[in-house]
Amino acid sequence: MEVVITPDYEEMSKFAAGMIARQVKDKPGAVLGLATGSTPLGVYRELIRMHGEEGLDFSKLITFNLDEYLGLPPAHPQSYHYFMWENLFKHVNIDPGNVYIPGGITADVEEFCRWYEAEINKAGGIDLQLLGIGGDGHIAFNEPGSSLGSRTRVKTLVLQTIKDNSRFFEREEDIPRFAVTMGVGTILEAKKILLIAGGEKKALVCADFIEGPVTSQVTASALQLHRQVTVVLDEAAASRLKRKEYYNWIRDNKHLVRKYLGS
Ligand code: GLP
């Protein structure tokens, strides 16, 4: 895992957006895995800016979102469909036919999950997967205890997640209790993974998943098993890391490594 510590949310977002933009320029028909939540908003703002000012081209991209609340129609303002269109897709030149987001309302949800996995494979697999992290260490909606080999499926949300999400819903009874989510196993098959986290509220969970044991109790820790993961944190989210100096040392000496490797 490469851990990149940036001074603040703005820099974290720019760094992550830069990685995504590089992927898009290297392979215009790339398959991107996308995330929701408040953390990626800065990344999406920066990508929209790059599209407008630098001509970053989304026209051939294929995107797969991680998850969706079960029971919310795409037009619901709290659905992840709505979030993605409002905060990214409607501002760039993406082909709507290339956008995949799990369905919150489907006649046969198990069949839908199988179809979603098959579509990811048909597209050639995910080149770069963007992730945030939940307060309990979940990635997508893989709550503590999720199998580290899990695939796209319905997951029951834990109380903390329901509480974390309550700020977005007016009435408690409207907060979804279930989600359709890519599994940890699905996420681990992405060729590259980019996880972003900001703020002091994420500091403990970041120390757990980066420096703690691999455990289904903190599903983000499964990323330790992946060969190409970049974690981008702001100072606050990095504040509980024990090996912070080492991560910064690696960053500061990267140019030397490049020199030795001739890359
Ligand atoms: C939800 C999403 C996750 C996201 C998490 C954190 O649980 N399913 O994909 O990482 O929220 O959200 P935030 O970035 O708002 O802290």
Short mmCIF file of C-alpha atoms and ligand atoms in Angstrom, two decimals:
data_model
loop_
_atom_site.label_atom_id
_atom_site.label_comp_id
_atom_site.label_asym_id
_atom_site.label_seq_id
_atom_site.Cartn_x
_atom_site.Cartn_y
_atom_site.Cartn_z
CA MET A 1 0.00 0.00 0.00
CA GLU A 2 1.33 3.39 -0.90
CA VAL A 3 0.22 5.94 1.70
CA VAL A 4 0.25 9.55 0.53
CA ILE A 5 -0.33 12.20 3.19
CA THR A 6 -1.47 15.57 1.88
CA PRO A 7 -1.84 18.80 3.90
CA ASP A 8 -5.62 19.15 3.52
CA TYR A 9 -8.82 18.06 1.80
CA GLU A 10 -8.15 20.22 -1.28
CA GLU A 11 -4.73 18.70 -1.89
CA MET A 12 -6.03 15.19 -1.22
CA SER A 13 -8.77 15.71 -3.80
CA LYS A 14 -6.38 17.15 -6.38
CA PHE A 15 -3.91 14.31 -5.92
CA ALA A 16 -6.62 11.67 -6.35
CA ALA A 17 -8.20 13.47 -9.33
CA GLY A 18 -4.74 13.66 -10.92
CA MET A 19 -4.39 9.88 -10.66
CA ILE A 20 -7.81 9.36 -12.24
CA ALA A 21 -7.04 11.83 -15.02
CA ARG A 22 -3.78 10.01 -15.78
CA GLN A 23 -5.67 6.75 -16.05
CA VAL A 24 -8.19 8.33 -18.43
CA LYS A 25 -5.46 9.87 -20.60
CA ASP A 26 -3.46 6.61 -20.73
CA LYS A 27 -6.54 4.60 -21.68
CA PRO A 28 -9.50 6.69 -22.90
CA GLY A 29 -11.77 3.62 -22.81
CA ALA A 30 -10.76 2.77 -19.23
CA VAL A 31 -13.18 1.19 -16.78
CA LEU A 32 -13.47 3.26 -13.61
CA GLY A 33 -15.01 2.14 -10.35
CA LEU A 34 -16.64 5.12 -8.63
CA ALA A 35 -17.70 5.88 -5.07
CA THR A 36 -20.20 8.13 -3.32
CA GLY A 37 -20.15 9.87 0.06
CA SER A 38 -18.98 13.35 0.95
CA THR A 39 -15.27 12.50 0.62
CA PRO A 40 -15.11 12.12 -3.21
CA LEU A 41 -16.95 15.41 -3.85
CA GLY A 42 -13.68 17.35 -4.14
CA VAL A 43 -12.28 14.76 -6.56
CA TYR A 44 -15.37 15.05 -8.74
CA ARG A 45 -15.21 18.86 -8.65
CA GLU A 46 -11.61 18.71 -9.83
CA LEU A 47 -12.44 16.23 -12.61
CA ILE A 48 -15.25 18.52 -13.79
CA ARG A 49 -12.78 21.42 -13.82
CA MET A 50 -10.30 19.36 -15.83
CA HIS A 51 -13.04 18.47 -18.30
CA GLY A 52 -14.06 22.12 -18.74
CA GLU A 53 -10.65 23.76 -18.72
CA GLU A 54 -8.31 21.04 -19.99
CA GLY A 55 -10.60 18.96 -22.18
CA LEU A 56 -10.40 15.78 -20.10
CA ASP A 57 -12.46 13.41 -22.20
CA PHE A 58 -15.01 11.07 -20.59
CA SER A 59 -16.69 10.00 -23.82
CA LYS A 60 -15.21 6.50 -24.01
CA LEU A 61 -15.05 5.77 -20.30
CA ILE A 62 -17.10 3.03 -18.68
CA THR A 63 -17.99 3.48 -15.00
CA PHE A 64 -19.29 1.10 -12.35
CA ASN A 65 -20.48 2.46 -9.04
CA LEU A 66 -19.92 0.54 -5.85
CA ASP A 67 -23.34 0.52 -4.30
CA GLU A 68 -26.90 1.79 -3.95
CA TYR A 69 -29.51 1.85 -1.21
CA LEU A 70 -32.06 -0.89 -1.63
CA GLY A 71 -35.52 0.56 -2.15
CA LEU A 72 -34.51 4.03 -3.39
CA PRO A 73 -35.51 4.87 -6.97
CA PRO A 74 -32.86 6.60 -9.14
CA ALA A 75 -34.70 9.93 -8.93
CA HIS A 76 -34.66 9.97 -5.10
CA PRO A 77 -32.39 12.86 -4.01
CA GLN A 78 -30.58 10.56 -1.55
CA SER A 79 -30.02 7.76 -4.03
CA TYR A 80 -26.50 7.19 -5.26
CA HIS A 81 -27.81 7.43 -8.85
CA TYR A 82 -28.94 10.96 -8.14
CA PHE A 83 -25.68 11.76 -6.35
CA MET A 84 -23.54 10.62 -9.28
CA TRP A 85 -25.52 12.52 -11.90
CA GLU A 86 -25.68 15.69 -9.81
CA ASN A 87 -22.05 15.70 -8.72
CA LEU A 88 -20.24 14.34 -11.76
CA PHE A 89 -21.94 12.81 -14.76
CA LYS A 90 -24.19 15.70 -15.83
CA HIS A 91 -21.17 18.03 -15.90
CA VAL A 92 -18.96 15.92 -18.20
CA ASN A 93 -19.27 14.26 -21.60
CA ILE A 94 -19.90 10.72 -20.37
CA ASP A 95 -22.07 8.42 -22.49
CA PRO A 96 -25.07 7.52 -20.27
CA GLY A 97 -24.99 4.04 -21.82
CA ASN A 98 -21.56 3.51 -20.24
CA VAL A 99 -22.71 4.30 -16.69
CA TYR A 100 -23.49 1.38 -14.39
CA ILE A 101 -24.89 1.90 -10.89
CA PRO A 102 -26.46 -0.91 -8.85
CA GLY A 103 -30.26 -0.75 -8.98
CA GLY A 104 -32.04 0.17 -5.77
CA ILE A 105 -35.26 -1.20 -7.17
CA THR A 106 -35.11 -4.41 -9.19
CA ALA A 107 -37.59 -7.24 -9.67
CA ASP A 108 -34.99 -9.90 -8.87
CA VAL A 109 -32.15 -8.49 -6.86
CA GLU A 110 -30.04 -11.67 -6.85
CA GLU A 111 -30.27 -11.90 -10.61
CA PHE A 112 -29.35 -8.23 -10.80
CA CYS A 113 -26.21 -8.82 -8.70
CA ARG A 114 -25.10 -11.66 -10.99
CA TRP A 115 -25.72 -9.44 -14.03
CA TYR A 116 -23.71 -6.57 -12.50
CA GLU A 117 -20.69 -8.81 -11.89
CA ALA A 118 -20.98 -10.19 -15.43
CA GLU A 119 -21.07 -6.66 -16.89
CA ILE A 120 -17.88 -5.74 -15.02
CA ASN A 121 -16.19 -8.80 -16.51
CA LYS A 122 -17.58 -8.09 -19.97
CA ALA A 123 -16.08 -4.59 -19.81
CA GLY A 124 -12.71 -6.19 -19.11
CA GLY A 125 -12.62 -5.59 -15.35
CA ILE A 126 -12.12 -2.35 -13.44
CA ASP A 127 -8.87 -0.51 -14.23
CA LEU A 128 -9.02 1.93 -11.34
CA GLN A 129 -11.38 1.74 -8.38
CA LEU A 130 -11.98 4.85 -6.27
CA LEU A 131 -13.01 4.18 -2.66
CA GLY A 132 -13.94 6.10 0.46
CA ILE A 133 -14.17 4.50 3.87
CA GLY A 134 -17.06 4.30 6.31
CA GLY A 135 -16.72 5.16 10.00
CA ASP A 136 -16.64 1.43 10.83
CA GLY A 137 -13.97 0.66 8.22
CA HIS A 138 -16.30 -0.49 5.48
CA ILE A 139 -15.57 -0.13 1.77
CA ALA A 140 -18.64 0.26 -0.46
CA PHE A 141 -21.25 -1.13 1.96
CA ASN A 142 -19.22 -4.13 3.10
CA GLU A 143 -19.99 -3.83 6.77
CA PRO A 144 -17.86 -5.48 9.50
CA GLY A 145 -18.10 -9.24 9.21
CA SER A 146 -18.51 -9.24 5.42
CA SER A 147 -16.63 -12.07 3.79
CA LEU A 148 -13.38 -10.83 2.30
CA GLY A 149 -14.27 -12.94 -0.75
CA SER A 150 -17.80 -11.49 -1.07
CA ARG A 151 -19.36 -10.55 -4.41
CA THR A 152 -22.10 -8.07 -5.35
CA ARG A 153 -25.06 -8.75 -3.07
CA VAL A 154 -27.56 -7.25 -0.63
CA LYS A 155 -26.02 -6.16 2.67
CA THR A 156 -27.76 -5.15 5.90
CA LEU A 157 -26.34 -1.86 7.14
CA VAL A 158 -25.03 -1.64 10.70
CA LEU A 159 -26.49 0.85 13.16
CA GLN A 160 -23.46 3.17 13.00
CA THR A 161 -23.80 3.48 9.22
CA ILE A 162 -27.52 4.13 9.51
CA LYS A 163 -26.70 6.80 12.12
CA ASP A 164 -23.93 8.28 9.93
CA ASN A 165 -26.41 8.53 7.05
CA SER A 166 -29.24 9.95 9.12
CA ARG A 167 -28.06 13.51 8.39
CA PHE A 168 -29.24 13.08 4.81
CA PHE A 169 -32.79 12.00 5.64
CA GLU A 170 -35.55 14.06 7.21
CA ARG A 171 -37.35 11.20 8.93
CA GLU A 172 -35.61 8.32 10.68
CA GLU A 173 -37.96 5.76 9.16
CA ASP A 174 -36.83 6.84 5.67
CA ILE A 175 -33.18 5.87 6.23
CA PRO A 176 -32.47 2.72 4.21
CA ARG A 177 -31.47 -0.39 6.15
CA PHE A 178 -30.17 -2.41 3.19
CA ALA A 179 -27.92 -1.80 0.23
CA VAL A 180 -26.83 -3.53 -2.95
CA THR A 181 -23.06 -3.45 -2.90
CA MET A 182 -20.05 -4.79 -4.74
CA GLY A 183 -18.33 -7.34 -2.53
CA VAL A 184 -14.85 -7.11 -1.07
CA GLY A 185 -13.83 -9.84 -3.53
CA THR A 186 -15.25 -7.79 -6.43
CA ILE A 187 -13.29 -4.72 -5.31
CA LEU A 188 -10.05 -6.67 -4.88
CA GLU A 189 -10.23 -7.70 -8.55
CA ALA A 190 -9.80 -4.08 -9.71
CA LYS A 191 -6.37 -3.61 -11.30
CA LYS A 192 -5.61 -0.50 -9.23
CA ILE A 193 -7.30 0.87 -6.13
CA LEU A 194 -7.33 4.44 -4.85
CA LEU A 195 -8.78 5.06 -1.38
CA ILE A 196 -9.30 8.59 -0.06
CA ALA A 197 -10.10 9.68 3.48
CA GLY A 198 -10.15 13.03 5.21
CA GLY A 199 -10.81 14.48 8.65
CA GLU A 200 -10.10 13.49 12.22
CA LYS A 201 -13.22 11.33 12.37
CA LYS A 202 -11.50 8.85 10.03
CA ALA A 203 -8.12 8.86 11.83
CA LEU A 204 -8.61 5.75 13.98
CA VAL A 205 -10.18 3.66 11.27
CA CYS A 206 -7.39 4.62 8.85
CA ALA A 207 -4.75 3.48 11.35
CA ASP A 208 -6.71 0.23 11.75
CA PHE A 209 -6.99 -0.66 8.11
CA ILE A 210 -3.51 0.46 7.07
CA GLU A 211 -1.47 -0.74 10.02
CA GLY A 212 -3.73 -3.22 11.80
CA PRO A 213 -4.39 -6.86 10.96
CA VAL A 214 -6.35 -8.02 7.91
CA THR A 215 -9.78 -8.76 9.29
CA SER A 216 -13.36 -8.94 8.12
CA GLN A 217 -14.16 -6.67 11.09
CA VAL A 218 -12.54 -3.78 9.16
CA THR A 219 -13.21 -4.68 5.56
CA ALA A 220 -10.89 -1.97 4.17
CA SER A 221 -7.99 -3.95 5.70
CA ALA A 222 -8.46 -6.49 2.88
CA LEU A 223 -6.77 -3.90 0.65
CA GLN A 224 -3.50 -5.01 2.25
CA LEU A 225 -3.82 -8.13 0.09
CA HIS A 226 -3.96 -6.12 -3.15
CA ARG A 227 -0.84 -5.37 -5.18
CA GLN A 228 -1.56 -1.81 -6.27
CA VAL A 229 -3.32 0.34 -3.71
CA THR A 230 -2.78 4.05 -3.15
CA VAL A 231 -4.28 5.57 -0.02
CA VAL A 232 -4.51 9.37 -0.04
CA LEU A 233 -5.18 11.01 3.32
CA ASP A 234 -5.22 14.52 4.65
CA GLU A 235 -3.16 15.30 7.76
CA ALA A 236 -6.12 14.84 10.10
CA ALA A 237 -7.01 11.38 8.80
CA ALA A 238 -3.33 10.40 8.96
CA SER A 239 -2.86 11.65 12.52
CA ARG A 240 -3.08 8.21 14.20
CA LEU A 241 -0.69 6.40 11.84
CA LYS A 242 2.40 5.00 13.55
CA ARG A 243 4.57 4.88 10.46
CA LYS A 244 3.79 8.34 9.13
CA GLU A 245 7.45 9.34 8.87
CA TYR A 246 8.20 6.30 6.75
CA TYR A 247 5.36 7.05 4.33
CA ASN A 248 6.61 10.63 3.94
CA TRP A 249 10.18 9.38 3.52
CA ILE A 250 9.03 7.15 0.66
CA ARG A 251 7.23 10.10 -0.96
CA ASP A 252 10.28 12.35 -0.63
CA ASN A 253 12.62 9.74 -2.10
CA LYS A 254 10.41 8.50 -4.90
CA HIS A 255 12.39 10.40 -7.51
CA LEU A 256 15.48 8.38 -6.49
CA VAL A 257 13.63 5.08 -6.86
CA ARG A 258 12.52 6.20 -10.31
CA LYS A 259 16.14 6.98 -11.15
CA TYR A 260 17.32 3.51 -10.10
CA LEU A 261 14.51 1.80 -11.92
CA GLY A 262 15.01 4.02 -14.96
CA SER A 263 11.30 4.88 -15.06
C1 GLP B 1 -21.13 5.17 2.47
C2 GLP B 1 -20.66 4.61 1.13
C3 GLP B 1 -19.16 4.39 1.11
C4 GLP B 1 -18.45 5.65 1.59
C5 GLP B 1 -18.92 5.97 2.99
C6 GLP B 1 -18.19 7.16 3.60
O1 GLP B 1 -21.17 4.20 3.44
N1 GLP B 1 -21.31 3.38 0.84
O2 GLP B 1 -18.75 4.05 -0.21
O3 GLP B 1 -17.06 5.43 1.56
O4 GLP B 1 -20.31 6.24 2.93
O5 GLP B 1 -18.84 8.35 3.35
P1 GLP B 1 -18.22 9.78 3.62
O6 GLP B 1 -17.21 10.00 2.53
O7 GLP B 1 -19.37 10.71 3.53
O8 GLP B 1 -17.57 9.73 4.96
#
